[in-house]
Amino acid sequence: MVSRGRHLLVFDVVAVAMSIVAAFAMRFDANDVFGRLAPYLPAALVPLLVMPPVFVAFGLYRREWRYASVNEMFAIVGAVLVGTGVSFVFELLLGAIDLSSPQLNLGTFGFPRSVSFIEGLLILALVGGSRFALRAGLERRGLSAGSDEAPGLVKTLVYGAGEVGATVVRVASRDPDAGLSIVGFLDDDRGKRGMQFVGKRVYGDLDDLDLAIRQTHARQMLIAMPRASGQVVRRILDAAGQRGLTVRTVPPPRGLVTGDIEVDRPRDVSLEDLLRREPVSIDLDAVAGYLNGASVLVTGGGGSIGSELVRQILTVGPRQLVVLDHQEEALWALENELGERAGQSAAALRTVLADVRSLPAIDRIIREVQPDVVFHAAALKHVPMVELYPSEGVMTNVLGTYHVLLACQRANVPRFVLISTDKAVDPVGAMGVTKRMAEHLTVAAAQRTGRPYVAVRFGNVLGSSGSVIPTFQQQLAHGGPITITHPDVTRFFMTITEAVSLILEAASSPRTGEIYVLDMGEPVRIVDLARDLIRLSGLDPERIQITFTGLRAGERLHENLFHDHEITEPTVHEGIFRVRSNGQPVSSKQVENLTRELARAAEARDDAAVRDLLHQVAAIGAPAESPADGALRSGLSAAIEAATTAMRPGRPVMDDRPGGPAGG
């Protein structure tokens, strides 16, 4: 261990010797230093014998001084203090011995005590100073290697003069492969303007961007604020983009901690960055409390939400995790992705090819699996498709939910969680009504069993299959145009990861028959989303045509998270609300009767009868004056005439739906 720092050890021995001589010179203010020192030998040489072993014990020769920090400073100070203290004791003891008559006279200490104090200060200065001089030299050498003139490096301004920004500078200076030449900083804190931060100038905030570009000739902006809100990221992106800078970002803290993304490998800004919200603190103890060691079944596990549920549940350590879907390709892909991870977590990951429309299949699987928790994510969620084929929507969204709930009741499954959608709120189309009926079925089952069977309702998720983002990306790949239904249409958006984390936390509640709603933040205009995507694709929004095609049957301008007759209540979980209805009570018998009638009509593929029954579903539970029934009638009537138009090629899907391909 010492051999790695043998050069430093030699230096330290010389430094201690020099400190001894200098301490006597300062103490006696004499030209004949060695003459003054000789009477105190051998006591004066004690530090030469004590200090090196103490330094070894404190690990001063096992450290990487290129990365020296406050911890290394404390180690040096501690080593010098201990070494000085031990030396002081031995110096006094030896100084009390008369060499002509070796007797210990504790009453007379001949060694000057102030010398030990001066020696300690000098040793600290020389040893500590040498280490940090070494660090500064290595740092300067690294910076010069990554200087502005170095070939292949992009002159980069860093937005964020904080810990992450400092790390970026250090890492980029040592790793030419990062391709970064950091030429300065910007920061929202105006108090940092004009300061030197890790050797680079802080030019100010965005108002000083032109000055920074003019003086540094920067060609790139790197956002080093992983916790910045989407609004801040958007502001930086717009300002830098207008000046021709490429904008990249350091990943969020989760990616840095897990090691999935490295700080010296910044990535392009994504839509998730622009929609980034304040981080939500998840109660991991509450989630682990009901999932760790449990048997868990996820229906629709091949879809966007279902597969993310599987990923996150797997990290909590379930005893058994069963993934059910009716799409074999989705199951195969999930098996390939998660097989190795499941082996590492000791969870028995199992995939099951089955359809929630089949009660015998679902009943058999749930009896066999004996799950402690069932997450029901299987559904048809494509609004125009369900509008065109309402019987199919009923078969999956209503009867599928009924089958899973019935099987859970028969097998005494303790906990059930329905993945719902904001389109179930005051629905104007078949898909929304079928999901509303699924909520009614869940609440009715909870009332019958007294178990924590709950529904979790939320808006759109970014990047789900068949959603607006992939559609826009395909259109951009062909040079446009981008098609949008209406210039004012808005939707709520959330990342899949955050949505699923909140679902898992909401499901930890022991309450019975609750409907929970996730805090989706502010709605986003689809036009703004499209323009952001154009910019992030490196294209000019002014040159890409955006065409408005008109709302389709079953769609509306703005989605809601709550019915007009619902009251929201906060929960102990941040970002999760509970809803209470002040409308007409919904009886289990009423729900059962409508389910039977819907089943008969859907199995006969009598779409007209299905639509008539969906009118009744939309009305139950709402106050008598509720506009929901009239809006639904208008939407469903228009669907018959507009069905063909709704499926016309080239029209985008305007719901970034929670789920993806219908699972199960």
XYZ file of C-alpha atoms in Angstrom:
664
model
C 0.000 0.000 0.000
C 2.834 2.355 0.883
C 4.629 1.567 -2.385
C 1.946 3.419 -4.361
C 2.906 6.605 -2.521
C 6.613 5.974 -2.057
C 7.510 9.289 -3.659
C 5.170 11.098 -1.288
C 6.659 9.176 1.647
C 10.156 10.344 0.746
C 8.878 13.885 0.376
C 7.142 13.708 3.774
C 10.325 12.512 5.535
C 12.229 15.427 4.008
C 9.364 17.788 4.934
C 9.422 16.626 8.567
C 13.206 17.080 8.747
C 12.928 20.568 7.283
C 10.139 21.390 9.764
C 12.348 20.341 12.699
C 15.176 22.586 11.577
C 12.858 25.496 10.766
C 11.049 25.162 14.114
C 14.328 25.517 16.063
C 15.369 28.447 13.878
C 12.087 30.220 14.549
C 12.131 29.381 18.272
C 15.670 30.624 18.966
C 15.953 33.172 16.176
C 19.555 32.025 15.679
C 21.898 31.777 12.702
C 23.614 28.721 14.148
C 20.522 26.485 13.958
C 22.383 23.191 14.223
C 24.326 24.489 17.182
C 21.065 25.270 18.938
C 19.553 21.929 17.899
C 22.437 19.659 19.002
C 21.788 19.833 22.780
C 18.284 18.492 22.252
C 19.260 15.390 20.322
C 17.930 12.704 20.091
C 14.576 14.149 21.318
C 14.541 16.599 18.404
C 14.510 13.697 15.901
C 11.402 12.028 17.348
C 9.035 13.421 14.647
C 11.146 11.677 11.976
C 10.332 8.350 13.623
C 6.701 9.063 14.590
C 5.200 10.954 11.666
C 5.688 8.440 8.774
C 3.971 5.513 10.608
C 1.098 7.804 11.621
C 0.697 8.976 8.024
C 0.612 5.352 6.886
C -2.011 4.545 9.525
C -4.190 7.422 8.298
C -3.972 6.132 4.729
C -2.240 9.165 3.272
C -0.389 6.950 0.789
C -3.481 5.060 -0.387
C -5.433 8.041 -1.647
C -5.961 9.324 -5.185
C -4.840 12.922 -4.767
C -6.145 13.896 -8.204
C -9.597 13.837 -6.584
C -8.608 15.288 -3.210
C -11.445 17.020 -1.375
C -12.502 18.024 2.135
C -12.244 14.422 3.340
C -8.580 14.292 2.379
C -7.980 17.604 4.146
C -9.485 16.214 7.366
C -7.304 13.103 7.041
C -4.137 15.224 6.764
C -5.114 17.434 9.716
C -5.945 14.398 11.843
C -2.683 12.653 10.985
C -0.600 15.735 11.781
C -2.434 16.332 15.087
C -1.956 12.750 16.230
C 1.675 12.670 15.066
C 2.433 15.985 16.776
C 0.808 14.846 20.012
C 2.748 11.575 20.138
C 5.987 13.382 19.237
C 5.355 16.000 21.921
C 5.093 13.335 24.627
C 8.272 11.547 23.553
C 10.190 14.830 23.107
C 9.343 15.924 26.647
C 10.200 12.540 28.103
C 13.522 12.351 26.275
C 14.232 15.974 27.089
C 13.892 15.175 30.778
C 16.752 12.636 30.636
C 20.266 13.806 31.518
C 22.451 11.989 28.995
C 25.576 12.259 31.229
C 23.621 10.515 33.985
C 20.658 8.751 32.372
C 18.003 9.456 34.976
C 14.500 10.629 34.355
C 13.883 13.932 36.054
C 10.190 14.628 35.533
C 10.458 17.891 37.341
C 12.706 19.395 34.726
C 11.631 19.286 31.100
C 14.549 20.505 29.067
C 12.909 20.301 25.646
C 11.329 23.605 24.481
C 7.624 22.878 24.247
C 6.882 25.626 21.713
C 9.082 23.807 19.173
C 6.592 20.912 19.001
C 3.755 23.332 18.282
C 5.742 25.107 15.525
C 6.788 21.744 14.037
C 3.134 20.660 13.783
C 2.130 23.814 11.911
C 5.056 23.542 9.506
C 4.465 19.831 8.825
C 0.770 20.526 8.174
C 1.650 23.300 5.746
C 4.223 21.241 3.850
C 2.360 17.909 3.765
C -1.079 19.407 3.138
C 0.200 22.011 0.734
C 2.072 19.422 -1.310
C -1.052 17.279 -1.701
C -3.251 20.074 -2.899
C -0.495 21.467 -5.105
C -0.384 17.996 -6.670
C -4.143 18.030 -7.137
C -4.047 21.488 -8.686
C -1.268 20.430 -11.072
C -3.145 17.324 -12.207
C -6.337 19.347 -12.579
C -4.577 22.015 -14.628
C -2.987 19.361 -16.817
C -6.380 17.812 -17.409
C -7.915 21.174 -18.200
C -5.166 21.999 -20.653
C -5.678 18.629 -22.307
C -9.311 19.561 -22.750
C -8.651 23.173 -23.670
C -10.662 25.195 -26.127
C -8.148 24.525 -28.853
C -8.208 20.724 -28.459
C -9.509 19.067 -31.622
C -12.812 17.232 -31.547
C -14.158 19.073 -28.489
C -17.271 21.233 -28.594
C -17.092 24.570 -26.779
C -19.873 24.263 -24.226
C -21.588 26.592 -21.786
C -22.975 24.874 -18.690
C -26.262 26.092 -17.239
C -26.111 25.434 -13.521
C -23.146 26.506 -11.389
C -23.744 23.868 -8.736
C -22.477 20.478 -7.667
C -23.566 18.740 -10.876
C -22.031 21.481 -13.003
C -18.729 21.202 -11.122
C -18.758 17.440 -11.618
C -19.338 17.890 -15.333
C -16.298 20.176 -15.605
C -14.033 17.805 -13.697
C -15.122 14.697 -15.541
C -15.100 16.342 -18.970
C -11.582 17.681 -18.379
C -10.283 14.162 -17.689
C -12.220 12.339 -20.396
C -11.696 13.577 -23.959
C -14.248 11.023 -25.147
C -16.956 13.171 -23.582
C -16.287 15.675 -26.386
C -16.822 18.686 -24.128
C -14.725 21.792 -23.732
C -16.352 23.739 -20.893
C -15.865 27.453 -21.510
C -18.123 29.020 -18.909
C -21.251 28.909 -16.772
C -24.685 30.455 -16.609
C -26.920 30.261 -13.554
C -30.284 31.599 -12.408
C -28.631 32.943 -9.253
C -27.630 36.483 -10.192
C -25.394 36.600 -7.115
C -22.972 34.247 -8.871
C -22.468 36.605 -11.806
C -18.786 37.347 -12.407
C -17.587 34.618 -10.029
C -14.996 31.998 -10.885
C -16.489 28.526 -10.479
C -14.123 25.515 -10.776
C -11.846 27.732 -12.822
C -14.551 28.962 -15.194
C -16.367 32.276 -15.318
C -20.053 32.529 -14.415
C -21.418 34.993 -16.981
C -24.831 35.459 -15.384
C -28.271 34.123 -16.294
C -30.091 33.795 -19.629
C -30.069 37.560 -20.065
C -26.278 37.305 -20.365
C -26.307 34.479 -22.906
C -25.348 36.723 -25.825
C -22.330 38.038 -23.899
C -21.252 34.509 -22.999
C -21.512 33.326 -26.595
C -19.648 36.353 -27.906
C -16.737 35.904 -25.500
C -16.489 32.104 -25.571
C -17.678 31.270 -29.106
C -19.700 28.448 -27.535
C -21.603 26.126 -29.838
C -23.446 24.065 -27.236
C -25.433 24.503 -24.022
C -25.406 21.775 -21.369
C -28.163 21.909 -18.744
C -26.617 20.675 -15.485
C -29.712 21.007 -13.321
C -31.258 17.529 -13.073
C -34.004 18.744 -10.752
C -35.000 21.795 -12.790
C -38.678 22.014 -13.683
C -39.901 21.502 -17.217
C -40.676 25.209 -17.448
C -37.043 26.108 -16.728
C -35.742 23.544 -19.220
C -38.111 24.884 -21.886
C -36.951 28.468 -21.247
C -33.291 27.485 -21.621
C -34.025 25.412 -24.722
C -35.872 28.275 -26.400
C -33.198 30.880 -25.595
C -30.297 28.668 -26.685
C -32.108 27.399 -29.771
C -32.797 30.933 -30.981
C -29.048 31.553 -30.919
C -28.151 28.388 -32.773
C -26.789 26.452 -29.817
C -27.212 22.714 -29.530
C -28.837 21.927 -26.182
C -28.091 18.815 -24.157
C -28.802 17.873 -20.568
C -27.412 15.899 -17.673
C -29.784 13.074 -16.737
C -32.156 13.206 -13.760
C -30.851 12.101 -10.341
C -32.361 8.600 -10.648
C -30.204 7.827 -13.673
C -27.092 9.167 -11.975
C -27.617 7.181 -8.780
C -28.425 3.871 -10.458
C -25.530 4.218 -12.861
C -27.803 3.753 -15.868
C -26.523 7.082 -17.184
C -23.147 8.685 -16.585
C -22.657 12.359 -15.889
C -19.972 12.569 -18.570
C -22.394 11.248 -21.188
C -24.981 14.013 -21.493
C -27.939 13.308 -23.724
C -30.264 15.323 -25.901
C -33.158 17.133 -24.263
C -36.322 15.030 -24.428
C -40.027 15.743 -24.102
C -39.846 14.246 -20.614
C -37.414 17.035 -19.684
C -39.793 19.698 -20.971
C -42.678 18.199 -18.991
C -40.494 17.550 -15.950
C -42.297 18.269 -12.709
C -41.211 18.609 -9.127
C -39.965 15.206 -7.951
C -42.583 13.237 -6.033
C -41.339 11.445 -2.936
C -42.619 7.876 -3.043
C -43.299 6.045 0.230
C -41.209 2.968 -0.498
C -42.039 1.419 2.880
C -45.754 1.561 2.097
C -45.207 -0.043 -1.320
C -42.879 -2.742 0.010
C -45.288 -3.395 2.865
C -47.824 -5.094 0.601
C -45.649 -6.230 -2.334
C -42.484 -7.595 -0.746
C -42.793 -11.381 -0.557
C -46.249 -11.285 -2.165
C -47.736 -13.150 -5.094
C -48.688 -10.524 -7.710
C -50.681 -10.800 -10.937
C -50.616 -8.069 -13.601
C -53.166 -8.279 -16.421
C -52.310 -6.459 -19.619
C -48.674 -6.809 -18.584
C -47.442 -6.458 -22.165
C -48.748 -2.902 -22.541
C -47.015 0.341 -21.663
C -48.414 0.724 -18.150
C -48.594 -3.003 -17.489
C -44.963 -3.640 -18.400
C -43.761 -0.710 -16.272
C -45.815 -2.075 -13.378
C -43.970 -5.362 -13.807
C -40.570 -3.630 -13.857
C -41.192 -1.629 -10.703
C -42.893 -4.439 -8.791
C -39.926 -6.672 -9.552
C -37.603 -4.261 -7.701
C -39.650 -4.557 -4.489
C -39.044 -8.288 -4.158
C -42.305 -10.163 -4.733
C -42.384 -13.893 -4.088
C -44.054 -14.489 -7.435
C -44.877 -12.172 -10.328
C -47.293 -13.415 -12.991
C -47.736 -11.378 -16.173
C -50.910 -12.012 -18.176
C -51.567 -10.765 -21.695
C -53.258 -12.014 -24.866
C -50.419 -10.816 -27.122
C -47.685 -13.431 -27.327
C -45.149 -11.035 -28.860
C -45.501 -8.599 -25.954
C -45.023 -11.405 -23.428
C -42.000 -12.744 -25.283
C -40.360 -9.307 -25.366
C -40.990 -8.795 -21.649
C -39.562 -12.207 -20.802
C -36.391 -11.420 -22.743
C -36.036 -8.049 -21.046
C -36.741 -9.068 -17.467
C -35.702 -12.704 -17.265
C -32.190 -11.968 -16.005
C -33.401 -9.253 -13.625
C -36.002 -11.607 -12.156
C -33.291 -14.187 -11.538
C -31.215 -11.639 -9.656
C -34.172 -10.618 -7.463
C -35.139 -14.232 -6.733
C -38.703 -13.522 -7.917
C -40.443 -16.211 -9.907
C -41.392 -14.301 -13.061
C -43.991 -16.129 -15.091
C -45.841 -15.094 -18.232
C -49.311 -16.384 -19.087
C -50.979 -16.142 -22.492
C -54.674 -15.626 -21.813
C -57.584 -13.311 -22.548
C -59.541 -11.524 -19.821
C -62.650 -11.993 -21.965
C -62.583 -15.688 -21.030
C -63.979 -16.213 -17.533
C -62.955 -19.912 -17.364
C -59.346 -19.029 -18.258
C -59.128 -16.155 -15.781
C -60.846 -18.153 -13.046
C -58.413 -21.059 -13.488
C -55.319 -18.820 -13.532
C -56.275 -16.858 -10.410
C -57.141 -20.058 -8.492
C -53.770 -21.489 -9.514
C -51.685 -18.372 -8.816
C -53.472 -17.410 -5.578
C -52.322 -13.770 -5.894
C -52.154 -11.415 -2.948
C -52.534 -8.447 -5.294
C -54.023 -8.101 -8.783
C -53.238 -5.076 -10.953
C -55.786 -4.960 -13.781
C -54.265 -2.967 -16.653
C -55.788 -4.959 -19.532
C -58.046 -2.748 -21.660
C -58.791 -1.356 -25.082
C -57.850 2.324 -24.858
C -57.659 3.577 -28.447
C -60.510 6.114 -28.499
C -61.402 6.099 -32.236
C -61.085 2.306 -32.480
C -63.397 1.651 -29.534
C -65.776 4.261 -30.941
C -65.926 2.309 -34.166
C -66.288 -1.062 -32.411
C -68.096 -0.421 -29.100
C -68.993 -4.091 -28.623
C -65.300 -4.982 -28.583
C -64.671 -2.250 -26.037
C -67.384 -3.659 -23.802
C -66.047 -7.212 -24.151
C -62.577 -6.203 -22.889
C -63.111 -3.151 -20.694
C -66.381 -4.148 -19.008
C -66.656 -7.932 -19.184
C -62.895 -8.391 -18.843
C -62.918 -6.339 -15.635
C -65.999 -8.207 -14.391
C -64.317 -11.571 -15.031
C -61.134 -10.615 -13.166
C -63.118 -9.203 -10.234
C -65.364 -12.265 -10.058
C -62.368 -14.602 -10.091
C -60.702 -12.504 -7.378
C -63.798 -12.719 -5.195
C -64.028 -16.485 -5.629
C -60.337 -16.954 -4.763
C -60.492 -14.455 -1.858
C -57.798 -12.248 -3.382
C -57.011 -9.623 -0.701
C -56.268 -6.645 -2.952
C -57.348 -5.501 -6.448
C -56.276 -2.378 -8.353
C -58.004 -1.135 -11.510
C -55.972 1.064 -13.846
C -58.479 3.687 -14.999
C -58.297 6.818 -17.162
C -59.367 10.445 -17.212
C -61.571 9.577 -20.196
C -63.924 7.893 -17.720
C -64.780 11.356 -16.400
C -67.987 12.806 -17.941
C -67.351 10.562 -20.946
C -68.389 11.560 -24.453
C -67.295 8.335 -26.157
C -67.583 4.587 -25.844
C -64.079 4.032 -24.497
C -64.573 6.472 -21.647
C -67.945 4.971 -20.719
C -66.586 1.428 -20.646
C -63.810 2.521 -18.289
C -66.352 4.326 -16.123
C -68.315 1.097 -15.931
C -65.116 -0.692 -14.900
C -64.806 1.785 -12.009
C -68.410 1.052 -10.958
C -67.701 -2.691 -11.052
C -64.627 -2.245 -8.867
C -66.469 -0.179 -6.256
C -69.377 -2.653 -6.242
C -67.003 -5.603 -5.706
C -65.296 -3.737 -2.863
C -68.660 -3.123 -1.182
C -69.553 -6.804 -1.425
C -66.222 -8.117 -0.141
C -65.080 -5.376 2.229
C -61.615 -5.688 0.740
C -59.317 -2.899 -0.528
C -60.419 -3.085 -4.160
C -59.630 0.340 -5.627
C -59.374 2.220 -8.929
C -56.564 4.625 -9.850
C -57.467 7.243 -12.455
C -54.957 9.356 -14.377
C -54.374 11.030 -17.729
C -52.048 10.366 -20.640
C -48.573 8.911 -20.454
C -45.718 9.849 -22.736
C -44.458 7.332 -25.223
C -47.088 4.621 -24.915
C -47.527 2.505 -28.021
C -49.881 3.986 -30.610
C -49.848 7.345 -28.863
C -49.389 10.854 -30.143
C -45.582 11.049 -29.763
C -44.704 8.021 -31.932
C -47.286 9.208 -34.461
C -45.677 12.646 -34.657
C -42.234 11.074 -34.945
C -43.349 8.954 -37.890
C -44.806 12.003 -39.587
C -41.597 13.980 -39.019
C -39.555 11.109 -40.451
C -41.461 11.621 -43.708
C -40.987 15.399 -43.608
C -44.466 16.190 -42.320
C -47.064 17.429 -42.154
C -47.995 16.851 -38.524
C -51.742 16.322 -38.160
C -53.582 17.504 -35.058
C -57.313 17.438 -34.477
C -57.715 21.002 -33.154
C -55.399 23.975 -32.407
C -56.722 24.279 -28.844
C -56.845 20.616 -27.845
C -55.110 19.868 -24.522
C -54.269 16.737 -22.588
C -52.775 15.851 -19.231
C -49.385 14.184 -19.468
C -47.171 12.238 -17.104
C -44.180 9.987 -17.598
C -44.883 6.288 -17.366
C -42.354 5.861 -14.553
C -43.950 8.501 -12.334
C -47.496 7.305 -13.069
C -46.704 3.713 -12.113
C -44.845 4.754 -8.965
C -47.906 6.683 -7.821
C -50.215 3.780 -8.754
C -48.181 1.442 -6.558
C -48.331 3.897 -3.689
C -52.072 4.540 -4.055
C -52.669 0.793 -4.061
C -51.065 0.507 -0.623
C -54.165 2.035 0.970
C -56.199 -0.331 3.161
C -59.419 1.556 2.361
C -62.246 -0.178 0.532
C -63.865 0.854 -2.754
C -61.912 4.069 -3.220
C -61.211 5.874 -6.485
C -57.856 7.627 -6.462
C -56.740 10.289 -8.917
C -53.127 11.142 -9.658
C -52.060 14.783 -9.675
C -51.335 15.315 -13.369
C -50.316 18.963 -13.089
C -51.391 21.406 -15.762
C -52.779 20.261 -19.131
C -50.490 20.616 -22.155
C -51.506 21.951 -25.561
C -50.874 19.306 -28.201
C -49.731 22.017 -30.614
C -47.000 23.053 -28.153
C -46.019 19.427 -27.739
C -45.705 19.025 -31.507
C -43.567 22.155 -31.847
C -41.331 21.008 -28.996
C -40.846 17.681 -30.734
C -39.983 19.435 -33.998
C -37.349 21.539 -32.237
C -35.916 18.561 -30.375
C -35.641 16.735 -33.696
C -33.324 19.501 -34.929
C -35.911 20.940 -37.301
C -37.343 24.419 -37.699
C -40.953 24.594 -36.408
C -41.657 27.305 -38.966
C -40.832 24.952 -41.830
C -42.856 21.937 -40.716
C -46.514 22.152 -41.640
C -49.112 21.447 -38.949
C -52.541 20.474 -40.284
C -55.721 20.569 -38.195
C -58.180 17.823 -39.094
C -61.046 18.365 -36.658
C -62.133 16.456 -33.571
C -63.260 12.896 -34.143
C -66.192 11.112 -32.566
C -65.464 10.286 -28.944
C -62.892 13.077 -28.590
C -63.148 16.443 -26.912
C -61.002 19.509 -26.563
C -60.122 19.144 -22.902
C -60.039 16.198 -20.520
C -61.002 16.330 -16.842
C -59.726 14.299 -13.917
C -62.911 14.599 -11.837
C -66.655 14.428 -12.471
C -68.627 17.584 -11.738
C -70.369 15.727 -8.923
C -67.136 14.518 -7.325
C -65.303 16.123 -4.419
C -61.529 15.715 -4.145
C -59.780 15.024 -0.872
C -56.042 14.968 -0.188
C -54.438 11.754 1.012
C -51.339 11.098 3.073
C -49.578 10.377 -0.212
C -48.140 13.317 -2.124
C -49.554 13.587 -5.648
C -52.584 11.358 -4.963
C -56.179 12.489 -4.358
C -59.255 10.583 -3.224
C -62.596 11.387 -4.882
C -65.987 11.392 -3.238
C -69.263 11.476 -5.162
C -72.142 13.715 -4.130
C -74.308 12.315 -6.918
C -76.937 9.606 -6.794
C -75.872 6.407 -5.003
C -74.905 3.577 -7.325
C -76.325 0.204 -6.275
C -74.514 -3.066 -6.906
C -77.722 -4.489 -8.365
C -77.937 -1.669 -10.907
C -74.327 -2.282 -11.953
C -74.885 -6.044 -12.235
C -78.036 -5.632 -14.350
C -76.327 -3.249 -16.768
C -73.330 -5.585 -16.998
C -75.559 -8.527 -17.954
C -77.376 -6.470 -20.582
C -74.115 -5.149 -22.003
C -72.751 -8.691 -22.129
C -75.721 -9.945 -24.147
C -75.570 -7.036 -26.609
C -71.782 -7.149 -26.983
C -71.633 -10.917 -27.470
C -74.246 -10.519 -30.216
C -72.135 -7.666 -31.653
C -75.244 -5.466 -31.579
C -73.448 -2.111 -31.606
C -76.686 -0.095 -31.633
C -77.921 -1.826 -28.476
C -74.491 -1.392 -26.891
C -74.586 2.358 -27.528
C -78.046 2.635 -26.004
C -76.870 0.818 -22.891
C -73.749 2.983 -22.674
C -76.077 6.007 -22.422
C -77.465 4.480 -19.249
C -74.011 3.734 -17.883
C -72.982 7.366 -18.336
C -76.006 8.527 -16.365
C -75.742 6.297 -13.279
C -74.290 7.939 -10.238
C -74.549 11.447 -11.686
C -76.978 14.127 -10.467
C -80.211 14.354 -12.447
C -79.131 17.638 -14.038
C -75.756 16.229 -15.123
C -74.925 16.982 -18.783
C -73.033 13.708 -19.122
C -75.911 11.762 -20.674
C -76.656 14.417 -23.296
C -72.992 14.800 -24.186
C -72.646 11.064 -24.531
C -75.718 10.784 -26.747
C -74.326 13.468 -29.001
C -70.909 11.774 -29.105
C -72.231 8.288 -29.775
C -74.724 9.434 -32.385
C -71.987 11.265 -34.232
C -69.836 8.154 -34.060
C -72.062 6.254 -36.488
C -71.653 8.855 -39.228
C -68.041 9.657 -38.371
C -66.721 6.131 -37.870
C -65.254 5.794 -41.336
C -63.741 9.281 -41.184
C -62.300 8.536 -37.752
C -60.281 5.654 -39.119
C -59.003 7.474 -42.196
C -55.234 6.885 -42.639
C -52.914 9.663 -41.516
C -55.055 10.905 -38.666
C -53.119 10.876 -35.407
C -54.186 9.227 -32.217
C -54.809 12.025 -29.768
C -54.701 10.027 -26.561
C -51.340 9.100 -25.104
C -53.214 6.351 -23.427
C -52.340 4.632 -20.181
C -51.687 1.070 -21.202
C -50.856 0.390 -24.812
C -51.875 -2.728 -26.678
C -54.936 -4.297 -25.104
C -53.549 -6.811 -22.686
C -55.332 -10.014 -21.873
